[in-house]
mmCIF file of C-alpha atoms in Angstrom:
data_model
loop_
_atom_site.group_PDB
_atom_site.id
_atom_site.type_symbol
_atom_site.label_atom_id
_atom_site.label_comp_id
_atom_site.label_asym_id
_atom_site.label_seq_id
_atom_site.Cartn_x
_atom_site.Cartn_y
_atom_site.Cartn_z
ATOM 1 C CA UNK A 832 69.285 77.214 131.482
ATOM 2 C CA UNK A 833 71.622 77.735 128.607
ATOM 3 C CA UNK A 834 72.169 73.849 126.759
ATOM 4 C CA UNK A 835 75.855 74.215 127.353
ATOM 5 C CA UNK A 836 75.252 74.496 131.100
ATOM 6 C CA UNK A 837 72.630 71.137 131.622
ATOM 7 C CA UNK A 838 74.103 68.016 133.301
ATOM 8 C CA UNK A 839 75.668 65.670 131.014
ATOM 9 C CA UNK A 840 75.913 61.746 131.185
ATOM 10 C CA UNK A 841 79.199 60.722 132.813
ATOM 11 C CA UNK A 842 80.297 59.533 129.662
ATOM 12 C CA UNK A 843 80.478 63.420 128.411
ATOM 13 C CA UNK A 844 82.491 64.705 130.705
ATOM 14 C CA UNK A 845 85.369 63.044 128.994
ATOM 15 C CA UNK A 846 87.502 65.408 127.312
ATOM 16 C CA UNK A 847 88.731 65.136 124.207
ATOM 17 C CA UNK A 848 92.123 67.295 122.441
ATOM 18 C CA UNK A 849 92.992 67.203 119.384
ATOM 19 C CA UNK A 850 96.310 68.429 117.955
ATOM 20 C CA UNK A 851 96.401 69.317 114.128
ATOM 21 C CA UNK A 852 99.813 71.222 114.211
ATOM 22 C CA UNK A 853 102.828 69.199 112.441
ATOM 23 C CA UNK A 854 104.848 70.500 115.363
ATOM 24 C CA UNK A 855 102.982 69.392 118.352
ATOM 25 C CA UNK A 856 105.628 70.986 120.918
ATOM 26 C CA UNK A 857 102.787 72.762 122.609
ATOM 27 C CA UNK A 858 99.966 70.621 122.180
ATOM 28 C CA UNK A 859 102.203 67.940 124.096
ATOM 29 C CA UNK A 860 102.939 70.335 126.819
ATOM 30 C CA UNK A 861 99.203 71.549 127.443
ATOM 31 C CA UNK A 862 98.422 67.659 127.197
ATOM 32 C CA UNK A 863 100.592 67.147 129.953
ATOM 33 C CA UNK A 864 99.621 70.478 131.943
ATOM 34 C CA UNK A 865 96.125 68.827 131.949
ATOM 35 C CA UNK A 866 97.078 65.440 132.463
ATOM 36 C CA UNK A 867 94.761 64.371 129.385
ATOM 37 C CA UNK A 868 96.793 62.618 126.356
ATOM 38 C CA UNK A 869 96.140 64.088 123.456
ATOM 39 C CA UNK A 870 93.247 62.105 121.128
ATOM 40 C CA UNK A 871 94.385 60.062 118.651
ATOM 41 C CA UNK A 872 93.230 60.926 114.579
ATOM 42 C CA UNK A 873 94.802 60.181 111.441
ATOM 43 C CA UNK A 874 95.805 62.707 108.803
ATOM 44 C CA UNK A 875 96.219 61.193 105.439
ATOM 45 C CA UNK A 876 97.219 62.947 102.370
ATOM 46 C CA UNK A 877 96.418 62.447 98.943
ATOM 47 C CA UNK A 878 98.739 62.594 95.684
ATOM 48 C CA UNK A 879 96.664 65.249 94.567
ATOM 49 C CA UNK A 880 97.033 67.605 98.244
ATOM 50 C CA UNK A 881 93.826 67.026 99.207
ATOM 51 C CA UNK A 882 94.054 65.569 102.875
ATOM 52 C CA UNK A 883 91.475 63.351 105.233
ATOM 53 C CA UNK A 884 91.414 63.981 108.678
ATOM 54 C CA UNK A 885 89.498 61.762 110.828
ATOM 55 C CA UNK A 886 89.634 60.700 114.851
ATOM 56 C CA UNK A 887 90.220 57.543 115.908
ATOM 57 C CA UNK A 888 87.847 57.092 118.816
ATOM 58 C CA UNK A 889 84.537 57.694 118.946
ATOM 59 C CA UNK A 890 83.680 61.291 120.026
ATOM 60 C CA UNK A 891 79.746 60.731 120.586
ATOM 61 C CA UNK A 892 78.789 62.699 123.467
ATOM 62 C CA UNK A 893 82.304 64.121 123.996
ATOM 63 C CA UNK A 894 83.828 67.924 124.537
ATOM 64 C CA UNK A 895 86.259 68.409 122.139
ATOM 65 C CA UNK A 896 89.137 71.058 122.286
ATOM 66 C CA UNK A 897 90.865 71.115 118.212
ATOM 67 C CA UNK A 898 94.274 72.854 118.657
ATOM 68 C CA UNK A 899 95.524 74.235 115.613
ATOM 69 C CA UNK A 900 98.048 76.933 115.339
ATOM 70 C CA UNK A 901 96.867 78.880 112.344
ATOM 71 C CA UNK A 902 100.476 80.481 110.702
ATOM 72 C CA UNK A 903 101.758 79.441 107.832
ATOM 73 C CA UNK A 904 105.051 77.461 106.974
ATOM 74 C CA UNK A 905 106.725 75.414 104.628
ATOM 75 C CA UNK A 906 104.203 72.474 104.921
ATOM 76 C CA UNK A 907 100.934 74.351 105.117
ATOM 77 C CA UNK A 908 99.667 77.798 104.642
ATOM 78 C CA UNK A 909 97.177 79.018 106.444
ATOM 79 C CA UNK A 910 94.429 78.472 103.982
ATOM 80 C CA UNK A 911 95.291 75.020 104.505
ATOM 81 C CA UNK A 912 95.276 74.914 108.000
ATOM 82 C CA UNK A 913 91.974 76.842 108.366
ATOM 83 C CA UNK A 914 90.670 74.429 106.064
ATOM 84 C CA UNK A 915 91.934 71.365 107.296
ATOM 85 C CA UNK A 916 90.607 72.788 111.120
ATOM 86 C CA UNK A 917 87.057 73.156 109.492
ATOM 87 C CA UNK A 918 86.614 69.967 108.210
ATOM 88 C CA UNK A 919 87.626 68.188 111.120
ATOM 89 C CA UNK A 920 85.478 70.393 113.616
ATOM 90 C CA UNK A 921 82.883 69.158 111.131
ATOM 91 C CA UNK A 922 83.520 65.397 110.847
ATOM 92 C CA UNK A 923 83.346 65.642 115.007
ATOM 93 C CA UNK A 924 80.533 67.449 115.423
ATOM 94 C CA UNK A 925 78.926 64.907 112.164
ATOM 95 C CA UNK A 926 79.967 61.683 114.302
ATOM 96 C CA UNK A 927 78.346 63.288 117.520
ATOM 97 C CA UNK A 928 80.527 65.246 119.518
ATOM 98 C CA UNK A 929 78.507 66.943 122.097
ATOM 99 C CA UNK A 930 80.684 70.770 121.969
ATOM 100 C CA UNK A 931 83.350 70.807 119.802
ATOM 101 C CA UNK A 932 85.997 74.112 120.962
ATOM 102 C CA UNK A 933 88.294 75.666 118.494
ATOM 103 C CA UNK A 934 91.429 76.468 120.355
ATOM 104 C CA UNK A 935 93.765 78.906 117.807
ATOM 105 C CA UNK A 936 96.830 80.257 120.221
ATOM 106 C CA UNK A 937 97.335 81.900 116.400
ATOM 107 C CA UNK A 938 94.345 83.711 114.956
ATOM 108 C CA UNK A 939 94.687 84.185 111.133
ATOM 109 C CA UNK A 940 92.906 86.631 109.086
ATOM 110 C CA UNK A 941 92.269 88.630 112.063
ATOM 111 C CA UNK A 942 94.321 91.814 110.379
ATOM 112 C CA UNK A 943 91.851 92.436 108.343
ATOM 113 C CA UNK A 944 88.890 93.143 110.298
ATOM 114 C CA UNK A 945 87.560 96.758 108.278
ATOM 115 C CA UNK A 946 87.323 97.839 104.914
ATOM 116 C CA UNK A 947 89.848 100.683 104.696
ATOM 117 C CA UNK A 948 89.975 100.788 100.937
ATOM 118 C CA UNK A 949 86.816 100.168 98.183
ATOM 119 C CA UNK A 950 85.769 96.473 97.854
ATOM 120 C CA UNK A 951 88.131 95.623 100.840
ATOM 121 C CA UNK A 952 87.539 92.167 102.428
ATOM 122 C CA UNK A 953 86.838 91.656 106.011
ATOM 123 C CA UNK A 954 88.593 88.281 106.706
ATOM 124 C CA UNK A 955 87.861 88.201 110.451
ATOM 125 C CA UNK A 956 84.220 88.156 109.628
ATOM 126 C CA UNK A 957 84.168 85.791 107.169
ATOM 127 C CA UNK A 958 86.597 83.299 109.287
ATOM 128 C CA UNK A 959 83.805 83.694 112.146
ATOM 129 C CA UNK A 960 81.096 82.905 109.527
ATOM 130 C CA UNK A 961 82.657 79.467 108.269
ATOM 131 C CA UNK A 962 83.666 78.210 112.097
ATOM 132 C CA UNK A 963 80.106 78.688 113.083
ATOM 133 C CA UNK A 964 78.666 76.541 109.863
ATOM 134 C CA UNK A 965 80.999 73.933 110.606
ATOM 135 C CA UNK A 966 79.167 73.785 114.369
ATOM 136 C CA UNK A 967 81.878 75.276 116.299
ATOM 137 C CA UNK A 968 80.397 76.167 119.620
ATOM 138 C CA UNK A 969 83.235 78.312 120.945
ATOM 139 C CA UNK A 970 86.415 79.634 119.893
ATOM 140 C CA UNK A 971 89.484 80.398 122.234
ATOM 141 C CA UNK A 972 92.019 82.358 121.282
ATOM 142 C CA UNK A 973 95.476 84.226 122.132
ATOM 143 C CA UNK A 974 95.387 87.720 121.627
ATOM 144 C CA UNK A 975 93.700 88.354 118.768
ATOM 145 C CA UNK A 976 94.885 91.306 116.532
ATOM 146 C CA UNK A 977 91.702 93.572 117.757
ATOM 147 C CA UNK A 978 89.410 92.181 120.734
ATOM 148 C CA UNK A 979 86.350 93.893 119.666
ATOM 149 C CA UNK A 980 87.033 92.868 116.274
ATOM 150 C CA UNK A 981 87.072 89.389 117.035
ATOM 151 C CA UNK A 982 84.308 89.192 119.766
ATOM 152 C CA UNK A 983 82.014 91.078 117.421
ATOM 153 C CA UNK A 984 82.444 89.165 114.110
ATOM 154 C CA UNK A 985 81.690 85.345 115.864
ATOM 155 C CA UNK A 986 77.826 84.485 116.813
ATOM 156 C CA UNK A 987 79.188 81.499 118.760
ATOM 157 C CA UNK A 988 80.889 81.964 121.930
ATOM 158 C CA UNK A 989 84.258 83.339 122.419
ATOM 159 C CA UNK A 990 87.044 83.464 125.016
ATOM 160 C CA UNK A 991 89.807 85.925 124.366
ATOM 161 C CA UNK A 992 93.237 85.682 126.304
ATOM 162 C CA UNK A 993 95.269 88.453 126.787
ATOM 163 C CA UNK A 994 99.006 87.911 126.259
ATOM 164 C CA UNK A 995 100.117 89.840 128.690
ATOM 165 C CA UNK A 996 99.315 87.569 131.585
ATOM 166 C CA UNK A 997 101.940 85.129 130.001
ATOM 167 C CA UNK A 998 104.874 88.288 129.288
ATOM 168 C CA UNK A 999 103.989 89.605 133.400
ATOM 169 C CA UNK A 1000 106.831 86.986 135.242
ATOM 170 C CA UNK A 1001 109.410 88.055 132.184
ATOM 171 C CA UNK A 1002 108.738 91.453 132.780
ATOM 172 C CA UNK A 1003 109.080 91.559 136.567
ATOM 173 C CA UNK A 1004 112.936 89.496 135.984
ATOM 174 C CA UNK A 1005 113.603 91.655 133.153
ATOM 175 C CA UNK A 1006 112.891 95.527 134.727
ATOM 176 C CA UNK A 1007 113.652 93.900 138.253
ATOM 177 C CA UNK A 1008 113.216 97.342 140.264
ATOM 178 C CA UNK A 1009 113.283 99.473 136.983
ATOM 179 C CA UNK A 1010 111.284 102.880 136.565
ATOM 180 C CA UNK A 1011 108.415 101.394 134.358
ATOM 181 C CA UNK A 1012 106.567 102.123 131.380
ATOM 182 C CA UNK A 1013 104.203 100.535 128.900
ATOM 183 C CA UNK A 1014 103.986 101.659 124.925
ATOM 184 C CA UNK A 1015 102.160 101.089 122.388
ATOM 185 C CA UNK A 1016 104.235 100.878 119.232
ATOM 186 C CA UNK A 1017 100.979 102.635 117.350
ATOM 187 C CA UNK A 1018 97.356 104.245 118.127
ATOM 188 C CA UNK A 1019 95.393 100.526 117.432
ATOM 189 C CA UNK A 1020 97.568 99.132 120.179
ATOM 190 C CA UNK A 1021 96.224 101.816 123.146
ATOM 191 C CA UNK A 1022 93.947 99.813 125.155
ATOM 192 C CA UNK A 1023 95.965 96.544 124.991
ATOM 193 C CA UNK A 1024 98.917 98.231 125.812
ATOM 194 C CA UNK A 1025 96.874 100.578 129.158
ATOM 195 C CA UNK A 1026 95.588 96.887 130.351
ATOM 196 C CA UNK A 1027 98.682 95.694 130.961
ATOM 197 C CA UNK A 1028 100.020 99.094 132.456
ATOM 198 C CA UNK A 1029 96.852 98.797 134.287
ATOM 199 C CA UNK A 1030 97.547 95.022 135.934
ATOM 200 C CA UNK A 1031 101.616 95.849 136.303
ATOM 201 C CA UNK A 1032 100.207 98.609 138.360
ATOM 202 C CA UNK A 1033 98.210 96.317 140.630
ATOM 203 C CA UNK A 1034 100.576 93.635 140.592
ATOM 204 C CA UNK A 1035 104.068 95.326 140.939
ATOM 205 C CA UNK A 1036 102.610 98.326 143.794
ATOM 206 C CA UNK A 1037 104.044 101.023 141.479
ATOM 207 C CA UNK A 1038 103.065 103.625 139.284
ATOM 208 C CA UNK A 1039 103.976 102.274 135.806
ATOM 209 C CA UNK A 1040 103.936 105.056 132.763
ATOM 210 C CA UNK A 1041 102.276 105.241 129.608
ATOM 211 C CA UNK A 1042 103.027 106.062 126.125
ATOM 212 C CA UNK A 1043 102.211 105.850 122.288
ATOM 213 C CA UNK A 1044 104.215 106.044 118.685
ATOM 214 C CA UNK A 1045 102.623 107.287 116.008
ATOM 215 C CA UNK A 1046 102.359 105.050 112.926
ATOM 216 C CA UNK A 1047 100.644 105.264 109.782
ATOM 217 C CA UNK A 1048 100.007 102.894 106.872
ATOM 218 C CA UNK A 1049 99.133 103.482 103.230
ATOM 219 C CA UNK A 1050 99.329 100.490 100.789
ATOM 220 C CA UNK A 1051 101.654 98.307 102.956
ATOM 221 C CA UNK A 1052 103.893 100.995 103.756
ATOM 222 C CA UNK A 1053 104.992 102.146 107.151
ATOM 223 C CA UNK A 1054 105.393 106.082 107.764
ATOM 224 C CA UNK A 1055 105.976 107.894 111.438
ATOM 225 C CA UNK A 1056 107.273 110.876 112.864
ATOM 226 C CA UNK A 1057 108.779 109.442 115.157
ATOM 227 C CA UNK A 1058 106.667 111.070 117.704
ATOM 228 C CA UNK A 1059 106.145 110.253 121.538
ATOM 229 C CA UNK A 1060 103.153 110.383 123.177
ATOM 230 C CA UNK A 1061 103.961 110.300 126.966
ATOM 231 C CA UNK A 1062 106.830 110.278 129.264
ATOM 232 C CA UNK A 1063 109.687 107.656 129.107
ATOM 233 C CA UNK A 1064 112.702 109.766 130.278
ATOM 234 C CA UNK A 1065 115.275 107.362 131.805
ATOM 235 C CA UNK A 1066 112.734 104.467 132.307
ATOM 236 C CA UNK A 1067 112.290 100.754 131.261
ATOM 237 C CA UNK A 1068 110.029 100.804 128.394
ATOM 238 C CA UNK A 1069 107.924 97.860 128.104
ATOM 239 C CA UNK A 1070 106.483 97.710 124.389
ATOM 240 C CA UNK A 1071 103.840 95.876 123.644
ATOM 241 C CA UNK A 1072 101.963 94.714 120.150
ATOM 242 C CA UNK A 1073 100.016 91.197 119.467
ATOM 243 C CA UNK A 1074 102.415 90.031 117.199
ATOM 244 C CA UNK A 1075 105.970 90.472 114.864
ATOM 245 C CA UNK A 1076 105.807 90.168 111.287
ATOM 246 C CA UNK A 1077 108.883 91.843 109.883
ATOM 247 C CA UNK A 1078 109.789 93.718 113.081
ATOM 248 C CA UNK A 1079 109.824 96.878 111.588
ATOM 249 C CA UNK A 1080 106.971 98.632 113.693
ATOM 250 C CA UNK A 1081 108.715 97.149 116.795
ATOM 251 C CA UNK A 1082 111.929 99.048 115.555
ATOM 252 C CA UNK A 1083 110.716 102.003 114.544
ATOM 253 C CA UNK A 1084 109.047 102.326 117.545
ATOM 254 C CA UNK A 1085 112.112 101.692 119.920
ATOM 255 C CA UNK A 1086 114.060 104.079 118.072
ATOM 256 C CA UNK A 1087 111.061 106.666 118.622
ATOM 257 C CA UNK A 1088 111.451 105.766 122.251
ATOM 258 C CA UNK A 1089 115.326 105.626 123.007
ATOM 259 C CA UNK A 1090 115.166 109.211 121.236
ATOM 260 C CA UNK A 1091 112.646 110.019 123.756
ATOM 261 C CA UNK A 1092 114.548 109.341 126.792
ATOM 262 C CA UNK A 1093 114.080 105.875 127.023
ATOM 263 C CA UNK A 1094 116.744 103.908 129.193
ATOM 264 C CA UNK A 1095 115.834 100.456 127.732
ATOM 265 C CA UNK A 1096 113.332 99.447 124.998
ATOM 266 C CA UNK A 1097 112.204 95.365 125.805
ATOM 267 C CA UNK A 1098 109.750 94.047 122.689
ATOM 268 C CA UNK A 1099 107.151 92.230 123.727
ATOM 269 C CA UNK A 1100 104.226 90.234 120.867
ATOM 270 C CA UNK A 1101 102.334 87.685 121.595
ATOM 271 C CA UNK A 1102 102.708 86.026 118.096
ATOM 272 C CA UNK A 1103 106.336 86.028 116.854
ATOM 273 C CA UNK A 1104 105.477 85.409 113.173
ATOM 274 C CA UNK A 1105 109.364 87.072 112.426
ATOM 275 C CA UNK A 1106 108.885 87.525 108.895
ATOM 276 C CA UNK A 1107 111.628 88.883 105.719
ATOM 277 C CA UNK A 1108 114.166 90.508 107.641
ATOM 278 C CA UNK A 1109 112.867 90.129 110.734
ATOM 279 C CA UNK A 1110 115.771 88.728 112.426
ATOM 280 C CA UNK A 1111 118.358 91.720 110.699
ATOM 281 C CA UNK A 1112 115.789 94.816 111.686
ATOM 282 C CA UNK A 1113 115.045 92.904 115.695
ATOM 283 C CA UNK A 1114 118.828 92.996 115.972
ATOM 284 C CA UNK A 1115 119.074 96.352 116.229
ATOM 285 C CA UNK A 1116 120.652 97.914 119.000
ATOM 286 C CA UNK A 1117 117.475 100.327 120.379
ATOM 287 C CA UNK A 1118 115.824 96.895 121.256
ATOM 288 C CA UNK A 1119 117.327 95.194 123.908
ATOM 289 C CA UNK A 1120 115.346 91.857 123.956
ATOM 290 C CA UNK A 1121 112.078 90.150 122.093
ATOM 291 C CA UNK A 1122 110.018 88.472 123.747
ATOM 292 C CA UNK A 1123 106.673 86.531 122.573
ATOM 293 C CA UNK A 1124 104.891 83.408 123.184
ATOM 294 C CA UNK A 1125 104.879 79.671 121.735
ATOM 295 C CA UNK A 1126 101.784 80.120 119.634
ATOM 296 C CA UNK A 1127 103.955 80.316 116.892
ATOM 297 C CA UNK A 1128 107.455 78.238 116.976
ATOM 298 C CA UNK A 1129 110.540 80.386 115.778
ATOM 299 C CA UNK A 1130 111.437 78.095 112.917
ATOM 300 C CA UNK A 1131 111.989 81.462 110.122
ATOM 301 C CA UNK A 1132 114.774 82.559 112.386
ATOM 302 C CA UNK A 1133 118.361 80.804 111.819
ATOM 303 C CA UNK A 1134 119.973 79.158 114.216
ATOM 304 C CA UNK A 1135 122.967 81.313 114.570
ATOM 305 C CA UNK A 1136 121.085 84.568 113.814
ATOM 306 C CA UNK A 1137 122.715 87.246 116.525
ATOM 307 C CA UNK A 1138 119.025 88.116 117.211
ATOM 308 C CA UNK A 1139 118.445 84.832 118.900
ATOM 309 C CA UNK A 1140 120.567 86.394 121.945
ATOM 310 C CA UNK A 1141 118.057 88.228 122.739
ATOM 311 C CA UNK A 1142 114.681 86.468 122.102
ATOM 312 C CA UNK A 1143 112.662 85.042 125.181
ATOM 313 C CA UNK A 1144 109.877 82.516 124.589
ATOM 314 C CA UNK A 1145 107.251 82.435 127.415
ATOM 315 C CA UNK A 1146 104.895 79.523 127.355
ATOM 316 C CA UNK A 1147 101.311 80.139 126.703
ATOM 317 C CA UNK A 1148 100.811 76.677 128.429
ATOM 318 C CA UNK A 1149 99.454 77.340 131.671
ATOM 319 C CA UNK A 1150 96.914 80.261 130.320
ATOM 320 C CA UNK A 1151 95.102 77.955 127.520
ATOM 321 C CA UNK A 1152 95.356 75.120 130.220
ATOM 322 C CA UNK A 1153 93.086 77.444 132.619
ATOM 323 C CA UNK A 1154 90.853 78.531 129.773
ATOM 324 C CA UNK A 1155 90.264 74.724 128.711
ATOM 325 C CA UNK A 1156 89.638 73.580 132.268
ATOM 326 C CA UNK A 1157 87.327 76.521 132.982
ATOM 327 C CA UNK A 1158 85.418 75.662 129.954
ATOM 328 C CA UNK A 1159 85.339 72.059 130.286
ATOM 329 C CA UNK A 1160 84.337 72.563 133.965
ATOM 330 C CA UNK A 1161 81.590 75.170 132.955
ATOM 331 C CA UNK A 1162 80.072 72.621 130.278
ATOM 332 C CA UNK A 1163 79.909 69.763 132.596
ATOM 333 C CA UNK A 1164 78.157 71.222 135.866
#
């Protein structure tokens, strides 16, 4: 039997989550969702920057869940997040936590996971590589930027959850009795945007359509044809991509699809990272509304900004909630 699956003491089955985001708005609500408070640590900085983190209850024998959103803001970047994430999985797992999970609703590095260009980096790999010699024994995350990617540069066990479990309510309000399609706003986006054609299908008891934009980029900079893979004439276009930087792709690719026939272009990322002019270029009038998860809070986008109007947040709450108590339960039979 696998050592993750042997009975545990009763005193192991208590679990343990941690929150290491400065804005603990979801952390608080998946607390809550799982009727667990949220463990207490203390996070100390230093004049210097350097920081201490360390909990403040004994974790021997425990399951551990760290949440840390890893985007950057004001306060941290994500080198300091990732950072601050490894040394605390590692001061659990050196005071005796039993399984310590990294939960990341916001995967960074994951962009780069191939060398496209001599002496290119592969970040995803290397994140993977410093988890796993901290003693991370799984990682969960939120739609990572390529599945395979991510499942094939970690050695520890890893969970993946698709976004579009969380978008499928929004949709179904949204394109209420709508002709349906799904797009991908570029070729590396196929076969997340054909599973969730795939499960509308199921779900909704209607053929839903499928199409692609062509996109290309060469050292940072977008190009496309504008070309239309597929059939959107007069229908709903659902388009989905795992996250919103500067919102470009996502406009470029609505334009593509309005000029195709489209009816209605609705944006849909998991990560809404909204980026530069992010909030000017998702104003534009070929997308008619944004909508991503909480994994990342909407704090670059101004409070009056006419984009707002149309952004939807759908929680990511009751999805990590599942994947923690699956997990916990899994580890404790």
């Amino acid at each position: 039997m696998h050592p993750a699956h042997r009975v545990r003491p009763e005193s192991a089955c208590v679990m343990l989550i941690y929150a290491l985001d400065s804005d603990a708005t979801l952390a608080q609500a998946l607390a809550v969702y799982l009727s667990v408070p949220l463990a207490p640590h203390e996070n100390r900085s230093f004049e210097d920057g350097e920081r201490k983190l360390r909990p403040l209850q004994d974790p021997r024998g425990r399951d551990a869940y760290v949440l840390h959103s890893l985007y950057g803001d004001s306060e941290k970047s994500p080198h300091d997040k990732l950072c601050q994430m490894l040394m605390f999985i590692a001061t659990l797992r050196e005071h005796g936590a039993a399984r310590v999970t990294a939960v990341l609703p916001y995967l960074a590095y994951a962009r780069k996971d191939r060398q496209t260009q001599a002496f290119d980096p592969v970040g995803s790999r290397y994140v993977a590589q410093m988890f796993e010699a901290v003693g991370t024994a799984q990682v969960i995350v939120l739609e990572a930027h390529n599945v395979a990617a991510f499942q094939n540069a970690f050695r520890c066990s890893t969970l993946h959850l698709v976004a579009h479990r969380v978008f499928d309510a929004v949709a179904r309000e949204l394109a209420a009795g709508d002709v349906l399609a799904v797009a991908s706003p570029d070729p590396g986006g196929v076969k997340r945007a054909q599973l969730w054609r795939e499960s509308l299908e199921k779900s909704l008891l209607q053929a839903v359509g499928f199409a692609m934009v062509d996109k290309r980029r060469s050292a940072g900079v977008v190009r496309s044809e504008n070309l239309v893979a597929g059939d959107v004439q007069d229908m709903t276009v659902l388009l989905l991509d795992d996250l919103i930087a500067s919102g470009d792709t996502m406009r470029r690719a609505a334009t593509a699809l309005r000029a195709a026939g489209a009816g209605r272009v609705i944006a849909f990322a998991a990560h809404g990272l909204f980026t530069g002019a992010a909030e000017q270029t998702l104003a534009d009038d070929s997308i008619a509304n944004v909508v991503v998860t909480d994994s990342v809070p909407s704090f670059r986008l101004a409070a009056q900004a006419q984009m707002r109007s149309k952004l939807i947040c759908a929680s990511s709450v009751p999805l990590l909630a599942q994947a923690i108590k699956a997990s916990h339960g899994a580890w404790t039979m």
